[in-house]
Short mmCIF file of C-alpha atoms in Angstrom, two decimals:
data_model
loop_
_atom_site.label_atom_id
_atom_site.label_comp_id
_atom_site.label_asym_id
_atom_site.label_seq_id
_atom_site.Cartn_x
_atom_site.Cartn_y
_atom_site.Cartn_z
CA MET A 11 124.30 136.85 81.98
CA LEU A 12 120.73 137.41 83.09
CA LYS A 13 119.26 135.07 85.67
CA PRO A 14 116.27 133.20 84.22
CA ARG A 15 112.92 134.47 85.50
CA PRO A 16 111.50 132.35 88.33
CA GLU A 17 108.65 130.05 87.37
CA PRO A 18 105.13 131.46 87.85
CA VAL A 19 103.79 130.64 91.32
CA GLN A 20 100.80 128.69 89.93
CA VAL A 21 103.10 126.36 88.01
CA VAL A 22 105.20 125.66 91.10
CA LYS A 23 102.17 125.11 93.35
CA GLN A 24 100.46 122.90 90.79
CA ARG A 25 103.55 120.72 90.43
CA ARG A 26 104.06 120.35 94.19
CA ASP A 27 100.39 119.66 94.92
CA SER A 28 100.01 117.08 92.19
CA ALA A 29 103.26 115.38 93.21
CA LEU A 30 102.01 115.17 96.81
CA ALA A 31 98.58 113.94 95.72
CA ALA A 32 100.19 111.28 93.51
CA LEU A 33 102.39 110.09 96.38
CA VAL A 34 99.46 109.91 98.82
CA GLU A 35 97.09 108.28 96.33
CA SER A 36 99.62 105.57 95.49
CA ILE A 37 99.16 104.07 99.00
CA PRO A 38 95.73 102.37 99.36
CA TYR A 39 95.91 102.21 103.18
CA ILE A 40 95.95 106.02 103.39
CA GLN A 41 92.67 106.09 101.44
CA PHE A 42 91.24 103.45 103.78
CA LEU A 43 91.99 105.68 106.80
CA GLY A 44 90.68 108.75 104.92
CA VAL A 45 93.88 110.67 105.67
CA ARG A 46 94.81 113.70 103.55
CA PHE A 47 97.76 116.08 103.63
CA ASP A 48 97.83 119.89 103.79
CA ARG A 49 100.94 121.53 102.37
CA ARG A 50 102.57 124.89 103.01
CA GLY A 51 105.84 125.09 101.12
CA ASP A 52 107.49 121.81 102.03
CA GLU A 53 105.74 121.59 105.42
CA LEU A 54 103.06 118.89 105.64
CA THR A 55 100.20 118.46 108.08
CA ALA A 56 98.35 115.16 108.00
CA VAL A 57 94.60 115.34 108.64
CA MET A 58 92.46 112.37 109.66
CA PRO A 59 88.77 113.42 109.54
CA PHE A 60 86.70 111.61 112.14
CA CYS A 61 84.56 108.73 110.95
CA ASP A 62 82.76 105.91 112.77
CA GLN A 63 85.04 103.16 111.52
CA LEU A 64 87.96 104.70 113.45
CA ILE A 65 86.25 104.11 116.81
CA GLY A 66 87.85 101.62 119.18
CA ASN A 67 85.74 102.22 122.26
CA PRO A 68 82.12 102.94 121.40
CA GLY A 69 81.27 103.61 125.05
CA LEU A 70 83.25 106.85 125.30
CA PRO A 71 83.45 107.00 122.18
CA ALA A 72 87.21 107.09 121.55
CA LEU A 73 89.49 106.59 118.55
CA HIS A 74 91.03 103.12 118.28
CA GLY A 75 94.67 103.02 119.41
CA GLY A 76 95.50 101.18 116.21
CA ALA A 77 93.89 103.91 114.12
CA ILE A 78 95.94 106.57 115.92
CA ALA A 79 99.13 104.54 115.47
CA ALA A 80 98.37 103.98 111.79
CA PHE A 81 97.70 107.71 111.36
CA LEU A 82 101.07 108.55 112.97
CA GLU A 83 102.83 105.94 110.84
CA VAL A 84 101.41 107.12 107.51
CA SER A 85 102.28 110.70 108.50
CA ALA A 86 105.87 109.65 109.20
CA VAL A 87 106.17 107.61 105.98
CA ILE A 88 104.77 110.39 103.78
CA GLU A 89 106.96 113.06 105.44
CA LEU A 90 110.04 110.91 104.90
CA SER A 91 109.18 110.14 101.26
CA TRP A 92 108.23 113.75 100.62
CA ALA A 93 111.47 115.07 102.13
CA GLY A 94 113.43 112.59 100.01
CA LEU A 95 111.57 113.48 96.81
CA TRP A 96 111.53 117.25 97.30
CA LYS A 97 114.65 117.96 95.21
CA GLU A 98 113.51 115.65 92.42
CA ILE A 99 110.09 117.31 92.34
CA GLU A 100 111.61 120.80 92.30
CA SER A 101 114.22 120.20 89.60
CA PRO A 102 111.93 118.55 88.19
CA VAL A 103 113.51 115.22 87.27
CA ILE A 104 110.42 113.37 88.43
CA THR A 105 106.86 114.21 87.37
CA PRO A 106 103.60 113.65 89.27
CA ASP A 107 102.57 111.08 86.63
CA GLN A 108 105.71 109.08 87.29
CA ILE A 109 105.03 109.19 91.04
CA LYS A 110 101.44 108.07 90.40
CA SER A 111 102.59 105.07 88.36
CA GLY A 112 104.26 103.82 91.57
CA LYS A 113 107.26 102.54 89.60
CA PHE A 114 109.71 105.32 90.34
CA VAL A 115 109.16 105.93 94.01
CA SER A 116 109.96 103.32 96.65
CA ILE A 117 108.26 103.71 99.99
CA PRO A 118 110.58 103.54 103.04
CA LYS A 119 109.99 100.37 105.10
CA THR A 120 109.22 100.61 108.80
CA ILE A 121 111.75 98.83 111.02
CA ASP A 122 110.04 99.69 114.28
CA PHE A 123 107.41 102.09 115.50
CA SER A 124 106.86 103.07 119.11
CA VAL A 125 103.74 104.97 120.14
CA ASP A 126 103.02 106.84 123.39
CA TYR A 127 99.32 107.33 123.98
CA LEU A 128 99.03 110.56 125.98
CA ARG A 129 95.30 111.32 125.84
CA THR A 130 92.11 109.66 124.69
CA GLY A 131 91.43 110.27 121.00
CA LEU A 132 88.12 112.14 120.86
CA PRO A 133 85.53 111.64 118.09
CA ARG A 134 86.94 114.64 116.18
CA ASP A 135 89.40 115.30 113.37
CA ALA A 136 93.04 114.62 114.22
CA TYR A 137 96.16 116.35 112.90
CA ALA A 138 99.77 115.22 112.80
CA ARG A 139 103.17 116.57 111.89
CA ALA A 140 106.31 114.51 111.49
CA ARG A 141 109.93 115.57 111.71
CA VAL A 142 112.77 113.65 110.12
CA ASN A 143 115.42 113.75 112.85
CA ARG A 144 118.02 111.87 110.89
CA SER A 145 118.00 110.53 107.39
CA GLY A 146 121.01 108.59 106.28
CA ARG A 147 121.56 106.48 103.17
CA ARG A 148 120.17 103.35 104.81
CA TYR A 149 118.21 104.34 107.91
CA ALA A 150 116.04 107.21 109.02
CA SER A 151 114.64 108.21 112.39
CA VAL A 152 111.35 110.10 112.40
CA PHE A 153 109.41 111.72 115.24
CA VAL A 154 105.69 112.40 114.84
CA GLU A 155 102.99 113.87 117.07
CA ALA A 156 99.22 114.18 116.77
CA TRP A 157 96.69 116.55 118.30
CA GLN A 158 93.00 117.37 117.93
CA ASP A 159 91.39 120.59 119.15
CA ASN A 160 94.47 122.13 120.77
CA LYS A 161 97.95 121.97 119.33
CA SER A 162 99.33 122.06 122.89
CA CYS A 163 97.35 118.95 123.89
CA ILE A 164 99.19 116.15 122.08
CA ILE A 165 97.06 112.98 122.01
CA ALA A 166 99.88 110.67 120.88
CA GLN A 167 103.51 110.80 119.82
CA ALA A 168 105.73 108.24 118.17
CA THR A 169 109.27 107.55 117.04
CA GLY A 170 109.89 105.25 114.14
CA HIS A 171 112.93 103.88 112.35
CA PHE A 172 112.77 103.27 108.63
CA LEU A 173 114.82 101.41 106.08
CA MET A 174 115.49 103.67 103.12
CA PRO A 175 114.98 102.16 99.68
CA ASP A 176 118.25 101.58 97.90
CA PRO A 177 118.75 103.44 95.66
CA TYR A 178 116.13 105.99 96.66
CA LEU A 179 114.94 106.41 93.09
CA GLU A 180 114.73 102.88 91.70
CA THR A 181 114.98 104.11 88.13
CA THR A 182 115.96 107.56 87.11
CA PRO A 183 113.37 108.51 84.56
CA MET B 26 82.35 77.34 128.09
CA ASP B 27 83.23 77.56 124.42
CA PHE B 28 79.84 79.00 123.70
CA ASP B 29 80.37 81.71 126.34
CA LYS B 30 83.84 82.53 125.07
CA ASN B 31 82.60 82.85 121.52
CA ARG B 32 79.78 85.06 122.61
CA LEU B 33 82.16 87.26 124.56
CA ALA B 34 84.46 87.48 121.56
CA GLN B 35 81.56 88.32 119.28
CA GLN B 36 80.32 91.05 121.61
CA PHE B 37 83.82 92.48 121.88
CA MET B 38 84.10 92.44 118.10
CA GLU B 39 80.84 94.24 117.56
CA ALA B 40 81.95 96.90 120.01
CA LEU B 41 85.07 97.76 118.00
CA PRO B 42 84.17 99.49 114.74
CA HIS B 43 87.81 99.95 113.71
CA ALA B 44 88.59 96.26 114.23
CA GLN B 45 85.52 95.46 112.16
CA ALA B 46 86.61 97.83 109.39
CA LEU B 47 89.97 96.05 109.27
CA GLY B 48 88.26 92.64 109.18
CA ILE B 49 89.87 91.46 112.41
CA PHE B 50 88.43 88.16 113.67
CA PHE B 51 88.74 86.57 117.08
CA GLU B 52 90.02 83.03 117.29
CA ASN B 53 90.57 82.60 121.01
CA ILE B 54 90.46 84.67 124.13
CA GLY B 55 90.94 83.85 127.82
CA SER B 56 93.30 83.79 130.83
CA GLY B 57 95.35 86.76 129.70
CA LYS B 58 95.85 85.43 126.18
CA ALA B 59 94.22 86.39 122.89
CA GLU B 60 94.46 85.25 119.27
CA MET B 61 93.12 87.09 116.26
CA HIS B 62 93.58 87.17 112.52
CA MET B 63 93.23 89.69 109.73
CA ASN B 64 92.66 88.56 106.15
CA TYR B 65 94.61 90.07 103.28
CA ASN B 66 92.81 93.02 101.73
CA LYS B 67 94.04 95.21 98.87
CA LYS B 68 92.65 98.25 100.70
CA PHE B 69 95.33 97.86 103.37
CA ILE B 70 98.31 97.90 101.00
CA GLY B 71 101.10 100.21 102.16
CA ASP B 72 103.61 99.59 99.40
CA PRO B 73 102.09 99.70 95.91
CA GLN B 74 105.24 98.19 94.34
CA THR B 75 105.03 94.96 96.32
CA GLY B 76 101.42 94.77 97.57
CA VAL B 77 102.63 94.40 101.16
CA ILE B 78 100.15 95.40 103.91
CA HIS B 79 100.86 98.73 105.61
CA GLY B 80 102.56 98.60 109.01
CA GLY B 81 99.71 100.62 110.47
CA ALA B 82 97.22 97.79 109.83
CA VAL B 83 99.55 95.28 111.49
CA PHE B 84 99.95 97.75 114.39
CA ALA B 85 96.16 98.00 114.78
CA LEU B 86 95.86 94.18 114.76
CA LEU B 87 98.57 93.82 117.44
CA ASP B 88 97.10 96.66 119.53
CA SER B 89 93.62 95.06 119.45
CA CYS B 90 95.08 91.66 120.31
CA CYS B 91 97.12 93.06 123.24
CA GLY B 92 94.07 94.95 124.54
CA ALA B 93 91.96 91.78 124.38
CA ALA B 94 94.65 89.82 126.25
CA VAL B 95 94.51 92.40 129.07
CA LEU B 96 90.69 92.28 129.18
CA SER B 97 90.74 88.50 129.41
CA HIS B 98 93.19 88.45 132.35
CA PRO B 99 91.48 87.01 135.45
CA GLU B 100 92.56 89.98 137.61
CA GLN B 101 91.41 92.63 135.13
CA LYS B 102 88.26 94.55 135.94
CA GLY B 103 86.61 96.97 133.58
CA LEU B 104 88.11 98.55 130.50
CA THR B 105 91.68 99.08 129.40
CA ALA B 106 93.65 101.59 127.32
CA THR B 107 97.07 101.49 125.68
CA ILE B 108 99.78 103.47 127.49
CA ASP B 109 102.47 102.64 124.96
CA LEU B 110 103.07 100.04 122.31
CA ARG B 111 106.17 99.32 120.29
CA VAL B 112 106.05 97.19 117.17
CA ASP B 113 109.13 95.73 115.48
CA TYR B 114 108.59 94.87 111.85
CA MET B 115 110.79 91.81 111.27
CA ARG B 116 109.87 91.21 107.64
CA PRO B 117 107.12 92.13 105.16
CA ALA B 118 103.99 89.97 105.43
CA LYS B 119 103.56 87.87 102.29
CA PRO B 120 100.91 89.51 100.07
CA GLY B 121 97.72 87.42 99.92
CA GLN B 122 98.28 85.63 103.23
CA THR B 123 96.26 86.03 106.42
CA ILE B 124 98.13 87.63 109.32
CA ARG B 125 97.57 85.96 112.69
CA ALA B 126 98.39 87.62 115.98
CA SER B 127 98.68 86.20 119.46
CA ALA B 128 99.17 88.27 122.59
CA GLN B 129 99.94 87.44 126.19
CA CYS B 130 99.52 89.60 129.26
CA TYR B 131 102.54 88.31 131.18
CA ASN B 132 102.48 90.62 134.18
CA MET B 133 99.81 92.66 135.86
CA THR B 134 100.28 95.24 138.60
CA ARG B 135 97.76 97.47 140.36
CA SER B 136 97.83 100.04 137.56
CA VAL B 137 99.76 98.61 134.62
CA ALA B 138 99.52 95.44 132.52
CA PHE B 139 102.55 94.31 130.51
CA VAL B 140 101.81 92.59 127.23
CA SER B 141 103.76 91.07 124.38
CA ALA B 142 102.47 89.86 121.04
CA VAL B 143 103.62 88.31 117.81
CA ALA B 144 102.22 88.46 114.27
CA LEU B 145 102.70 85.59 111.82
CA ASP B 146 101.74 84.71 108.27
CA ASP B 147 101.87 81.19 106.73
CA HIS B 148 105.63 81.01 107.24
CA GLU B 149 105.40 80.45 110.97
CA ASP B 150 109.11 80.08 111.75
CA LYS B 151 109.81 83.74 111.11
CA PRO B 152 107.57 86.34 112.74
CA VAL B 153 106.23 89.20 110.64
CA ALA B 154 106.22 91.53 113.63
CA THR B 155 106.45 91.54 117.40
CA ALA B 156 104.96 93.99 119.87
CA ALA B 157 105.59 94.98 123.47
CA GLY B 158 103.49 97.39 125.41
CA ALA B 159 101.97 98.63 128.64
CA PHE B 160 98.24 98.96 129.22
CA VAL B 161 96.05 100.59 131.85
CA THR B 162 94.46 98.06 134.20
CA GLY B 163 91.04 98.49 135.68
CA LYS B 164 92.10 96.49 138.72
CA SER B 165 90.39 97.79 141.83
#
């Protein structure tokens, strides 16, 4: 029996990008921070473009510690949701429209979040990548780090624990 | 005294654009303690299914409150910065309710200030979140 031809690359990219956009747009707080996500395959990089409302110390000026923490936390939450949804998006048993409706995807809940501030956040764009270190049925542990001009100069890192929604897909569409 | 405190709080507020963007208001500040609140705003929702505020907004409120507690400590001179802060999310804040935070700088050394904080909504018996952190002191 012949293997079915793989889907055209545009179709795959379009489906992944719109699924990611739907997931990100469903969370108002991410829009408030102005954070967006770049995707290469399943790898995500969160980007927080600089804007005045993120300033915590106007004298320097420096990014607010709370803004940096929030940026790290949304990066971790999106990475965890994205990793959990990846198979469903690929199969695809879940469509971007269903993600957008917010009814089919439950966001993991933060149990605790611990941030190390390593350098002052400069008035520039910030980037972050998260890594799911362990994801069980009930709990997940996620590490996330953020940098600005140089990837080797981490401005802040965090570890968070999350309660996984049960079941992950509330309703199978 | 009250007039001075309020003025100080107001000046501090105006100097923090991110706190302003989140609608964080000062209630009290002095002697290593600070109290603030943040009104419910749909823009800060983190879970569209329930309308619960995102943890990041609560983190920013607690971070601001802890920082203010350090600044108000009698031995503190100059500015401060967060070294680390850990927030435990005990339960989701009730959608629609104001979140109030209070922080206390309970120990201060030559270079580090230790702070703890709690965030509450209208159901005051059960905290929404607690925080513990270390801050840079400007002590000379």
